[in-house]
Amino acid sequence: MTSFEDFPMIEVKKMNETEVRLFALLFNLLREPKGISFQKFRNIMPRFYKNEDRESDRKKLYRDLNQLKSLGFNIKVAQFGYQSEDYFPYYLEKESIDRTLKFTKEELEYLSQVLFATEPTMEGFSLSQKLFSHHLDLIPKFAKQPKEESETEEIPDTSNTEKILQAIKDKRALTIQYGFDTNERIIEPYRLVRKNTTDFYLLAYDRGKKSLRRFILPKITVKKESKEEFQSNLKITNQDLNFHPLLLTKHPELEIPFQIHPDYEDRWKLFLDGAQFEKLGDEYRVKTTNQNALFQFFVLSPEALVSTSDRWKDTFQSYTKHWEDLYQFV
């Protein structure tokens, strides 16, 4: 029979009140895969969430759920639980363990030495761009160019990316050409941003436009590396890093009302994450400068739409009719 002596490295101690509460909270979430509302938590865990001050209990539950999330449990927290705690339960998503790779600074330093200890390759440069996208200070100086294995045009040119990364580190301006535009532009590169899994964008201040702009990395051609320091002194905000399609500027801003079927509200709120909206009663008021980005959601989930404005409904019906007509030719 196994005894405590078999595990000499494990220190057994009594759980404190907070640990008991978190364990009970987690086990109840595991037992109820469909989720538990705030009111139900008060009923099944009265020892912890049954004070006279309901608002205090609600905040306490929210803090506890966020602490479990910080430990790697993927808990869905309803954004509007404050208004409708009975209809927006909290639940634990399957495969909740964080499977992403995380590196310490020492590990990244070692990886950088390994990557550039041998003859540089295209794959090495590509890997370094992904590994060090948030740790540019750990990228070694690029002493050598990777050898070209052939003279075909299919091999990508990474020299522009190297110059951009160096300019971000040194905070120096660059003269570039963008896409098919032959005019040169002077930019001050601030940060690389990865959208989805493969697309890289450069956030940079455009001196000609006098504003912060987003540039698709492969479309940038560096014409001149300047020794000039930044003239701008910008602070990158969460809004600058938000690439939600509803925020793309395609038309003047519109506010569109939607009423969504309760079975689809979690999916709808996940879709709106990062966009501008508010909920008043049962109605969502979505602000957008690109209403076409809404079409995809309702094409995939038409049952989600309970009601909307007549004007937007006509626009959506015209869109679906257009695609229906196109499919007649397939």
mmCIF file of C-alpha atoms in Angstrom:
data_model
loop_
_atom_site.group_PDB
_atom_site.id
_atom_site.type_symbol
_atom_site.label_atom_id
_atom_site.label_comp_id
_atom_site.label_asym_id
_atom_site.label_seq_id
_atom_site.Cartn_x
_atom_site.Cartn_y
_atom_site.Cartn_z
ATOM 1 C CA MET A 1 0.000 0.000 0.000
ATOM 2 C CA THR A 2 1.318 3.445 -0.915
ATOM 3 C CA SER A 3 2.262 5.645 1.995
ATOM 4 C CA PHE A 4 3.294 9.252 2.417
ATOM 5 C CA GLU A 5 6.947 8.184 2.522
ATOM 6 C CA ASP A 6 6.671 7.209 -1.150
ATOM 7 C CA PHE A 7 6.254 10.927 -2.011
ATOM 8 C CA PRO A 8 8.821 12.735 0.125
ATOM 9 C CA MET A 9 8.794 15.867 -2.113
ATOM 10 C CA ILE A 10 5.061 16.545 -1.634
ATOM 11 C CA GLU A 11 4.245 18.795 1.292
ATOM 12 C CA VAL A 12 0.782 18.054 2.634
ATOM 13 C CA LYS A 13 -0.987 20.970 4.264
ATOM 14 C CA LYS A 14 -4.515 21.954 5.068
ATOM 15 C CA MET A 15 -6.272 24.068 2.437
ATOM 16 C CA ASN A 16 -7.214 27.594 3.404
ATOM 17 C CA GLU A 17 -10.679 29.069 2.900
ATOM 18 C CA THR A 18 -9.886 30.514 -0.535
ATOM 19 C CA GLU A 19 -8.485 27.203 -1.836
ATOM 20 C CA VAL A 20 -11.536 25.305 -0.581
ATOM 21 C CA ARG A 21 -13.821 27.792 -2.335
ATOM 22 C CA LEU A 22 -11.911 27.568 -5.636
ATOM 23 C CA PHE A 23 -11.902 23.756 -5.567
ATOM 24 C CA ALA A 24 -15.643 23.645 -4.875
ATOM 25 C CA LEU A 25 -16.231 26.154 -7.667
ATOM 26 C CA LEU A 26 -14.177 24.122 -10.150
ATOM 27 C CA PHE A 27 -15.800 20.794 -9.265
ATOM 28 C CA ASN A 28 -19.277 22.259 -9.689
ATOM 29 C CA LEU A 29 -18.312 23.608 -13.108
ATOM 30 C CA LEU A 30 -16.975 20.175 -14.101
ATOM 31 C CA ARG A 31 -20.204 18.564 -12.913
ATOM 32 C CA GLU A 32 -22.442 20.962 -14.886
ATOM 33 C CA PRO A 33 -21.116 21.122 -18.485
ATOM 34 C CA LYS A 34 -24.058 23.291 -19.592
ATOM 35 C CA GLY A 35 -23.041 25.999 -17.164
ATOM 36 C CA ILE A 36 -24.137 27.516 -13.866
ATOM 37 C CA SER A 37 -25.714 30.939 -13.453
ATOM 38 C CA PHE A 38 -24.864 33.344 -10.645
ATOM 39 C CA GLN A 39 -28.187 32.672 -8.901
ATOM 40 C CA LYS A 40 -27.616 28.904 -9.056
ATOM 41 C CA PHE A 41 -24.126 29.317 -7.591
ATOM 42 C CA ARG A 42 -25.722 31.113 -4.632
ATOM 43 C CA ASN A 43 -28.096 28.196 -4.127
ATOM 44 C CA ILE A 44 -25.582 25.339 -4.396
ATOM 45 C CA MET A 45 -22.682 27.117 -2.643
ATOM 46 C CA PRO A 46 -24.413 29.169 0.082
ATOM 47 C CA ARG A 47 -21.368 28.921 2.329
ATOM 48 C CA PHE A 48 -19.447 31.189 -0.054
ATOM 49 C CA TYR A 49 -21.984 33.160 -2.104
ATOM 50 C CA LYS A 50 -25.063 33.678 0.084
ATOM 51 C CA ASN A 51 -24.419 37.017 1.761
ATOM 52 C CA GLU A 52 -27.100 39.664 2.089
ATOM 53 C CA ASP A 53 -25.188 41.894 -0.335
ATOM 54 C CA ARG A 54 -25.826 40.240 -3.724
ATOM 55 C CA GLU A 55 -23.536 42.705 -5.507
ATOM 56 C CA SER A 56 -20.638 41.750 -3.253
ATOM 57 C CA ASP A 57 -21.269 38.044 -3.959
ATOM 58 C CA ARG A 58 -21.375 38.675 -7.679
ATOM 59 C CA LYS A 59 -18.024 40.462 -7.652
ATOM 60 C CA LYS A 60 -16.531 37.745 -5.447
ATOM 61 C CA LEU A 61 -17.654 35.036 -7.905
ATOM 62 C CA TYR A 62 -16.249 37.003 -10.829
ATOM 63 C CA ARG A 63 -12.848 37.319 -9.093
ATOM 64 C CA ASP A 64 -12.803 33.602 -8.294
ATOM 65 C CA LEU A 65 -13.617 32.634 -11.898
ATOM 66 C CA ASN A 66 -10.858 34.883 -13.205
ATOM 67 C CA GLN A 67 -8.408 33.279 -10.762
ATOM 68 C CA LEU A 68 -9.319 29.851 -12.161
ATOM 69 C CA LYS A 69 -8.822 31.224 -15.669
ATOM 70 C CA SER A 70 -5.338 32.435 -14.718
ATOM 71 C CA LEU A 71 -4.547 28.855 -13.653
ATOM 72 C CA GLY A 72 -5.312 27.583 -17.178
ATOM 73 C CA PHE A 73 -9.006 26.664 -16.992
ATOM 74 C CA ASN A 74 -10.876 28.036 -19.995
ATOM 75 C CA ILE A 75 -13.954 29.437 -18.292
ATOM 76 C CA LYS A 76 -16.468 31.350 -20.345
ATOM 77 C CA VAL A 77 -17.689 34.361 -18.418
ATOM 78 C CA ALA A 78 -20.845 36.041 -19.737
ATOM 79 C CA GLN A 79 -20.209 39.698 -20.502
ATOM 80 C CA PHE A 80 -23.712 40.644 -19.442
ATOM 81 C CA GLY A 81 -24.017 38.489 -16.341
ATOM 82 C CA TYR A 82 -24.577 41.602 -14.255
ATOM 83 C CA GLN A 83 -27.911 42.332 -15.931
ATOM 84 C CA SER A 84 -29.173 38.789 -16.512
ATOM 85 C CA GLU A 85 -27.289 36.409 -14.249
ATOM 86 C CA ASP A 86 -29.981 33.727 -14.596
ATOM 87 C CA TYR A 87 -29.682 33.570 -18.386
ATOM 88 C CA PHE A 88 -25.921 33.878 -18.870
ATOM 89 C CA PRO A 89 -24.292 30.974 -17.041
ATOM 90 C CA TYR A 90 -20.607 30.438 -16.537
ATOM 91 C CA TYR A 91 -19.214 27.196 -17.915
ATOM 92 C CA LEU A 92 -15.941 25.358 -18.410
ATOM 93 C CA GLU A 93 -15.014 24.711 -22.024
ATOM 94 C CA LYS A 94 -13.595 21.327 -22.961
ATOM 95 C CA GLU A 95 -9.859 21.105 -23.634
ATOM 96 C CA SER A 96 -9.418 23.936 -21.159
ATOM 97 C CA ILE A 97 -5.730 23.387 -20.455
ATOM 98 C CA ASP A 98 -3.518 26.004 -22.097
ATOM 99 C CA ARG A 99 -1.535 24.104 -24.709
ATOM 100 C CA THR A 100 0.463 27.060 -26.058
ATOM 101 C CA LEU A 101 4.229 27.024 -25.753
ATOM 102 C CA LYS A 102 5.684 29.582 -23.373
ATOM 103 C CA PHE A 103 9.368 30.433 -23.153
ATOM 104 C CA THR A 104 11.420 32.088 -20.438
ATOM 105 C CA LYS A 105 13.891 34.794 -21.374
ATOM 106 C CA GLU A 106 16.778 32.375 -20.786
ATOM 107 C CA GLU A 107 15.189 29.797 -23.120
ATOM 108 C CA LEU A 108 14.700 32.401 -25.857
ATOM 109 C CA GLU A 109 18.303 33.548 -25.512
ATOM 110 C CA TYR A 110 19.464 29.956 -25.922
ATOM 111 C CA LEU A 111 17.218 29.450 -28.958
ATOM 112 C CA SER A 112 18.616 32.586 -30.579
ATOM 113 C CA GLN A 113 22.164 31.290 -30.138
ATOM 114 C CA VAL A 114 21.226 27.914 -31.656
ATOM 115 C CA LEU A 115 19.386 29.466 -34.601
ATOM 116 C CA PHE A 116 22.289 31.669 -35.617
ATOM 117 C CA ALA A 117 25.208 29.471 -34.575
ATOM 118 C CA THR A 118 25.210 27.781 -37.988
ATOM 119 C CA GLU A 119 24.866 29.131 -41.498
ATOM 120 C CA PRO A 120 21.629 31.187 -41.622
ATOM 121 C CA THR A 121 18.735 29.709 -43.599
ATOM 122 C CA MET A 122 15.401 30.976 -44.844
ATOM 123 C CA GLU A 123 13.655 28.678 -42.370
ATOM 124 C CA GLY A 124 15.776 30.049 -39.538
ATOM 125 C CA PHE A 125 14.813 33.624 -40.343
ATOM 126 C CA SER A 126 11.132 32.686 -40.617
ATOM 127 C CA LEU A 127 11.256 30.838 -37.288
ATOM 128 C CA SER A 128 13.022 33.727 -35.570
ATOM 129 C CA GLN A 129 10.348 36.208 -36.729
ATOM 130 C CA LYS A 130 7.672 34.112 -35.003
ATOM 131 C CA LEU A 131 9.609 33.205 -31.854
ATOM 132 C CA PHE A 132 10.874 36.721 -31.146
ATOM 133 C CA SER A 133 7.920 38.814 -32.354
ATOM 134 C CA HIS A 134 7.453 40.134 -28.788
ATOM 135 C CA HIS A 135 11.113 39.893 -27.758
ATOM 136 C CA LEU A 136 12.971 41.830 -30.460
ATOM 137 C CA ASP A 137 15.804 42.666 -28.080
ATOM 138 C CA LEU A 138 16.832 38.983 -28.124
ATOM 139 C CA ILE A 139 17.296 38.753 -31.900
ATOM 140 C CA PRO A 140 21.020 38.535 -32.772
ATOM 141 C CA LYS A 141 22.603 40.976 -35.177
ATOM 142 C CA PHE A 142 22.189 39.707 -38.729
ATOM 143 C CA ALA A 143 25.804 39.265 -39.781
ATOM 144 C CA LYS A 144 25.138 37.012 -42.750
ATOM 145 C CA GLN A 145 22.483 36.570 -45.373
ATOM 146 C CA PRO A 146 21.040 33.080 -45.850
ATOM 147 C CA LYS A 147 22.439 31.259 -48.831
ATOM 148 C CA GLU A 148 20.168 31.008 -51.812
ATOM 149 C CA GLU A 149 19.618 27.396 -52.788
ATOM 150 C CA SER A 150 18.514 28.374 -56.279
ATOM 151 C CA GLU A 151 17.941 31.464 -58.382
ATOM 152 C CA THR A 152 14.215 30.916 -58.815
ATOM 153 C CA GLU A 153 11.822 33.715 -57.942
ATOM 154 C CA GLU A 154 9.941 31.405 -55.576
ATOM 155 C CA ILE A 155 12.467 31.937 -52.763
ATOM 156 C CA PRO A 156 11.208 34.821 -50.568
ATOM 157 C CA ASP A 157 13.388 37.842 -49.924
ATOM 158 C CA THR A 158 13.732 38.300 -46.153
ATOM 159 C CA SER A 159 16.074 41.302 -46.296
ATOM 160 C CA ASN A 160 13.144 43.751 -45.963
ATOM 161 C CA THR A 161 11.931 41.992 -42.828
ATOM 162 C CA GLU A 162 15.421 42.075 -41.324
ATOM 163 C CA LYS A 163 15.699 45.825 -41.951
ATOM 164 C CA ILE A 164 12.258 46.428 -40.455
ATOM 165 C CA LEU A 165 13.067 44.389 -37.331
ATOM 166 C CA GLN A 166 16.328 46.269 -36.893
ATOM 167 C CA ALA A 167 14.559 49.627 -37.331
ATOM 168 C CA ILE A 168 11.976 48.662 -34.658
ATOM 169 C CA LYS A 169 14.794 47.760 -32.260
ATOM 170 C CA ASP A 170 16.795 50.929 -32.972
ATOM 171 C CA LYS A 171 13.730 53.217 -33.306
ATOM 172 C CA ARG A 172 14.912 54.562 -36.658
ATOM 173 C CA ALA A 173 12.838 55.758 -39.606
ATOM 174 C CA LEU A 174 12.626 53.883 -42.922
ATOM 175 C CA THR A 175 11.934 54.962 -46.475
ATOM 176 C CA ILE A 176 9.701 52.379 -48.165
ATOM 177 C CA GLN A 177 7.570 51.590 -51.179
ATOM 178 C CA TYR A 178 4.281 49.854 -50.433
ATOM 179 C CA GLY A 179 2.646 47.415 -52.827
ATOM 180 C CA PHE A 180 2.396 48.679 -56.414
ATOM 181 C CA ASP A 181 2.668 52.326 -55.354
ATOM 182 C CA THR A 182 5.903 53.744 -56.742
ATOM 183 C CA ASN A 183 5.862 56.753 -54.409
ATOM 184 C CA GLU A 184 8.249 56.556 -51.500
ATOM 185 C CA ARG A 185 6.958 56.930 -47.942
ATOM 186 C CA ILE A 186 8.855 57.631 -44.738
ATOM 187 C CA ILE A 187 7.598 55.590 -41.815
ATOM 188 C CA GLU A 188 8.520 55.092 -38.175
ATOM 189 C CA PRO A 189 8.006 51.359 -37.415
ATOM 190 C CA TYR A 190 6.627 50.587 -33.955
ATOM 191 C CA ARG A 191 5.525 46.971 -33.785
ATOM 192 C CA LEU A 192 4.886 43.764 -35.716
ATOM 193 C CA VAL A 193 1.421 42.320 -35.183
ATOM 194 C CA ARG A 194 0.364 38.798 -36.136
ATOM 195 C CA LYS A 195 -3.224 38.325 -37.241
ATOM 196 C CA ASN A 196 -4.562 34.772 -37.273
ATOM 197 C CA THR A 197 -1.597 32.408 -37.600
ATOM 198 C CA THR A 198 0.391 33.508 -40.646
ATOM 199 C CA ASP A 199 -0.398 37.150 -41.503
ATOM 200 C CA PHE A 200 2.043 39.755 -40.202
ATOM 201 C CA TYR A 201 1.310 43.474 -40.133
ATOM 202 C CA LEU A 202 3.555 46.407 -39.285
ATOM 203 C CA LEU A 203 2.201 49.217 -37.128
ATOM 204 C CA ALA A 204 4.079 52.347 -38.196
ATOM 205 C CA TYR A 205 3.686 56.116 -38.133
ATOM 206 C CA ASP A 206 3.432 57.478 -41.680
ATOM 207 C CA ARG A 207 5.030 60.921 -41.766
ATOM 208 C CA GLY A 208 3.232 61.826 -44.993
ATOM 209 C CA LYS A 209 -0.209 60.778 -43.700
ATOM 210 C CA LYS A 210 0.666 62.050 -40.200
ATOM 211 C CA SER A 211 -1.043 59.066 -38.569
ATOM 212 C CA LEU A 212 -0.474 55.505 -37.400
ATOM 213 C CA ARG A 213 -1.012 53.029 -40.242
ATOM 214 C CA ARG A 214 -1.048 49.242 -40.727
ATOM 215 C CA PHE A 215 1.119 47.746 -43.445
ATOM 216 C CA ILE A 216 0.992 44.138 -44.673
ATOM 217 C CA LEU A 217 4.549 42.934 -44.174
ATOM 218 C CA PRO A 218 5.164 41.166 -47.524
ATOM 219 C CA LYS A 219 4.081 44.299 -49.443
ATOM 220 C CA ILE A 220 6.807 46.475 -47.914
ATOM 221 C CA THR A 221 10.015 47.190 -49.835
ATOM 222 C CA VAL A 222 12.665 49.044 -47.841
ATOM 223 C CA LYS A 223 14.400 51.594 -50.051
ATOM 224 C CA LYS A 224 16.525 53.332 -47.427
ATOM 225 C CA GLU A 225 17.514 52.740 -43.806
ATOM 226 C CA SER A 226 17.652 56.115 -42.086
ATOM 227 C CA LYS A 227 19.642 57.149 -39.037
ATOM 228 C CA GLU A 228 16.874 59.543 -38.056
ATOM 229 C CA GLU A 229 15.169 58.908 -34.751
ATOM 230 C CA PHE A 230 11.385 58.908 -34.431
ATOM 231 C CA GLN A 231 9.697 62.294 -34.670
ATOM 232 C CA SER A 232 6.494 60.841 -33.249
ATOM 233 C CA ASN A 233 6.108 59.608 -29.693
ATOM 234 C CA LEU A 234 3.128 57.278 -29.873
ATOM 235 C CA LYS A 235 1.766 54.881 -27.295
ATOM 236 C CA ILE A 236 0.282 51.772 -28.921
ATOM 237 C CA THR A 237 -3.221 51.145 -27.563
ATOM 238 C CA ASN A 238 -5.439 48.067 -27.592
ATOM 239 C CA GLN A 239 -7.522 49.794 -30.253
ATOM 240 C CA ASP A 240 -4.463 49.972 -32.530
ATOM 241 C CA LEU A 241 -4.000 46.213 -32.113
ATOM 242 C CA ASN A 242 -7.674 45.462 -32.819
ATOM 243 C CA PHE A 243 -8.117 43.925 -36.277
ATOM 244 C CA HIS A 244 -11.836 43.185 -36.009
ATOM 245 C CA PRO A 245 -13.393 43.274 -39.528
ATOM 246 C CA LEU A 246 -16.333 45.368 -38.260
ATOM 247 C CA LEU A 247 -13.852 48.198 -37.610
ATOM 248 C CA LEU A 248 -12.505 48.355 -41.174
ATOM 249 C CA THR A 249 -13.511 51.642 -42.779
ATOM 250 C CA LYS A 250 -15.746 50.846 -45.759
ATOM 251 C CA HIS A 251 -18.509 53.404 -45.156
ATOM 252 C CA PRO A 252 -19.586 55.991 -42.534
ATOM 253 C CA GLU A 253 -20.322 54.517 -39.122
ATOM 254 C CA LEU A 254 -23.709 52.841 -38.735
ATOM 255 C CA GLU A 255 -25.516 51.691 -35.620
ATOM 256 C CA ILE A 256 -27.555 48.548 -36.315
ATOM 257 C CA PRO A 257 -29.953 46.933 -33.805
ATOM 258 C CA PHE A 258 -30.125 43.139 -33.444
ATOM 259 C CA GLN A 259 -32.131 40.770 -31.311
ATOM 260 C CA ILE A 260 -30.429 37.361 -31.084
ATOM 261 C CA HIS A 261 -31.903 33.973 -30.211
ATOM 262 C CA PRO A 262 -30.691 32.942 -26.708
ATOM 263 C CA ASP A 263 -29.191 29.692 -28.046
ATOM 264 C CA TYR A 264 -26.786 31.702 -30.205
ATOM 265 C CA GLU A 265 -25.884 34.536 -27.850
ATOM 266 C CA ASP A 266 -22.574 33.046 -26.661
ATOM 267 C CA ARG A 267 -21.476 32.584 -30.268
ATOM 268 C CA TRP A 268 -22.699 36.095 -31.124
ATOM 269 C CA LYS A 269 -20.788 37.727 -28.252
ATOM 270 C CA LEU A 270 -17.648 35.828 -29.243
ATOM 271 C CA PHE A 271 -18.064 37.150 -32.802
ATOM 272 C CA LEU A 272 -18.479 40.734 -31.523
ATOM 273 C CA ASP A 273 -15.461 40.551 -29.214
ATOM 274 C CA GLY A 274 -13.322 43.579 -30.041
ATOM 275 C CA ALA A 275 -16.095 45.443 -31.907
ATOM 276 C CA GLN A 276 -18.148 48.390 -30.663
ATOM 277 C CA PHE A 277 -21.557 47.472 -29.291
ATOM 278 C CA GLU A 278 -23.850 47.803 -26.311
ATOM 279 C CA LYS A 279 -26.789 45.790 -25.045
ATOM 280 C CA LEU A 280 -30.002 47.455 -23.955
ATOM 281 C CA GLY A 281 -32.521 44.924 -22.708
ATOM 282 C CA ASP A 282 -32.766 42.176 -25.314
ATOM 283 C CA GLU A 283 -31.305 44.334 -28.083
ATOM 284 C CA TYR A 284 -27.688 44.598 -29.231
ATOM 285 C CA ARG A 285 -26.715 47.900 -30.858
ATOM 286 C CA VAL A 286 -23.672 47.317 -33.028
ATOM 287 C CA LYS A 287 -21.591 50.189 -34.369
ATOM 288 C CA THR A 288 -19.614 49.401 -37.514
ATOM 289 C CA THR A 289 -17.943 50.982 -40.515
ATOM 290 C CA ASN A 290 -18.049 47.671 -42.407
ATOM 291 C CA GLN A 291 -21.530 46.154 -42.196
ATOM 292 C CA ASN A 292 -20.643 43.462 -44.746
ATOM 293 C CA ALA A 293 -18.584 41.759 -42.035
ATOM 294 C CA LEU A 294 -21.870 40.902 -40.295
ATOM 295 C CA PHE A 295 -23.137 38.890 -43.242
ATOM 296 C CA GLN A 296 -20.880 35.881 -42.673
ATOM 297 C CA PHE A 297 -22.209 35.287 -39.155
ATOM 298 C CA PHE A 298 -25.849 35.217 -40.243
ATOM 299 C CA VAL A 299 -25.152 33.182 -43.378
ATOM 300 C CA LEU A 300 -23.650 30.469 -41.151
ATOM 301 C CA SER A 301 -26.259 30.887 -38.381
ATOM 302 C CA PRO A 302 -29.473 32.272 -39.913
ATOM 303 C CA GLU A 303 -31.545 30.996 -36.962
ATOM 304 C CA ALA A 304 -29.646 33.365 -34.674
ATOM 305 C CA LEU A 305 -31.386 36.451 -36.062
ATOM 306 C CA VAL A 306 -34.672 37.212 -34.277
ATOM 307 C CA SER A 307 -35.108 40.793 -35.465
ATOM 308 C CA THR A 308 -33.198 43.766 -36.859
ATOM 309 C CA SER A 309 -33.917 47.029 -38.679
ATOM 310 C CA ASP A 310 -35.844 46.806 -41.961
ATOM 311 C CA ARG A 311 -33.048 48.644 -43.743
ATOM 312 C CA TRP A 312 -30.348 46.195 -42.689
ATOM 313 C CA LYS A 313 -32.647 43.233 -43.353
ATOM 314 C CA ASP A 314 -33.101 44.457 -46.958
ATOM 315 C CA THR A 315 -29.321 44.867 -47.318
ATOM 316 C CA PHE A 316 -28.696 41.348 -46.040
ATOM 317 C CA GLN A 317 -31.379 39.852 -48.287
ATOM 318 C CA SER A 318 -29.873 41.632 -51.309
ATOM 319 C CA TYR A 319 -26.480 40.181 -50.410
ATOM 320 C CA THR A 320 -27.785 36.611 -50.146
ATOM 321 C CA LYS A 321 -29.839 37.022 -53.336
ATOM 322 C CA HIS A 322 -26.727 38.200 -55.184
ATOM 323 C CA TRP A 323 -24.807 35.057 -54.158
ATOM 324 C CA GLU A 324 -27.774 32.877 -54.968
ATOM 325 C CA ASP A 325 -27.829 34.327 -58.491
ATOM 326 C CA LEU A 326 -24.099 33.738 -58.873
ATOM 327 C CA TYR A 327 -24.461 30.082 -57.895
ATOM 328 C CA GLN A 328 -26.896 29.585 -60.755
ATOM 329 C CA PHE A 329 -23.886 29.775 -63.092
ATOM 330 C CA VAL A 330 -21.852 27.125 -61.233
#
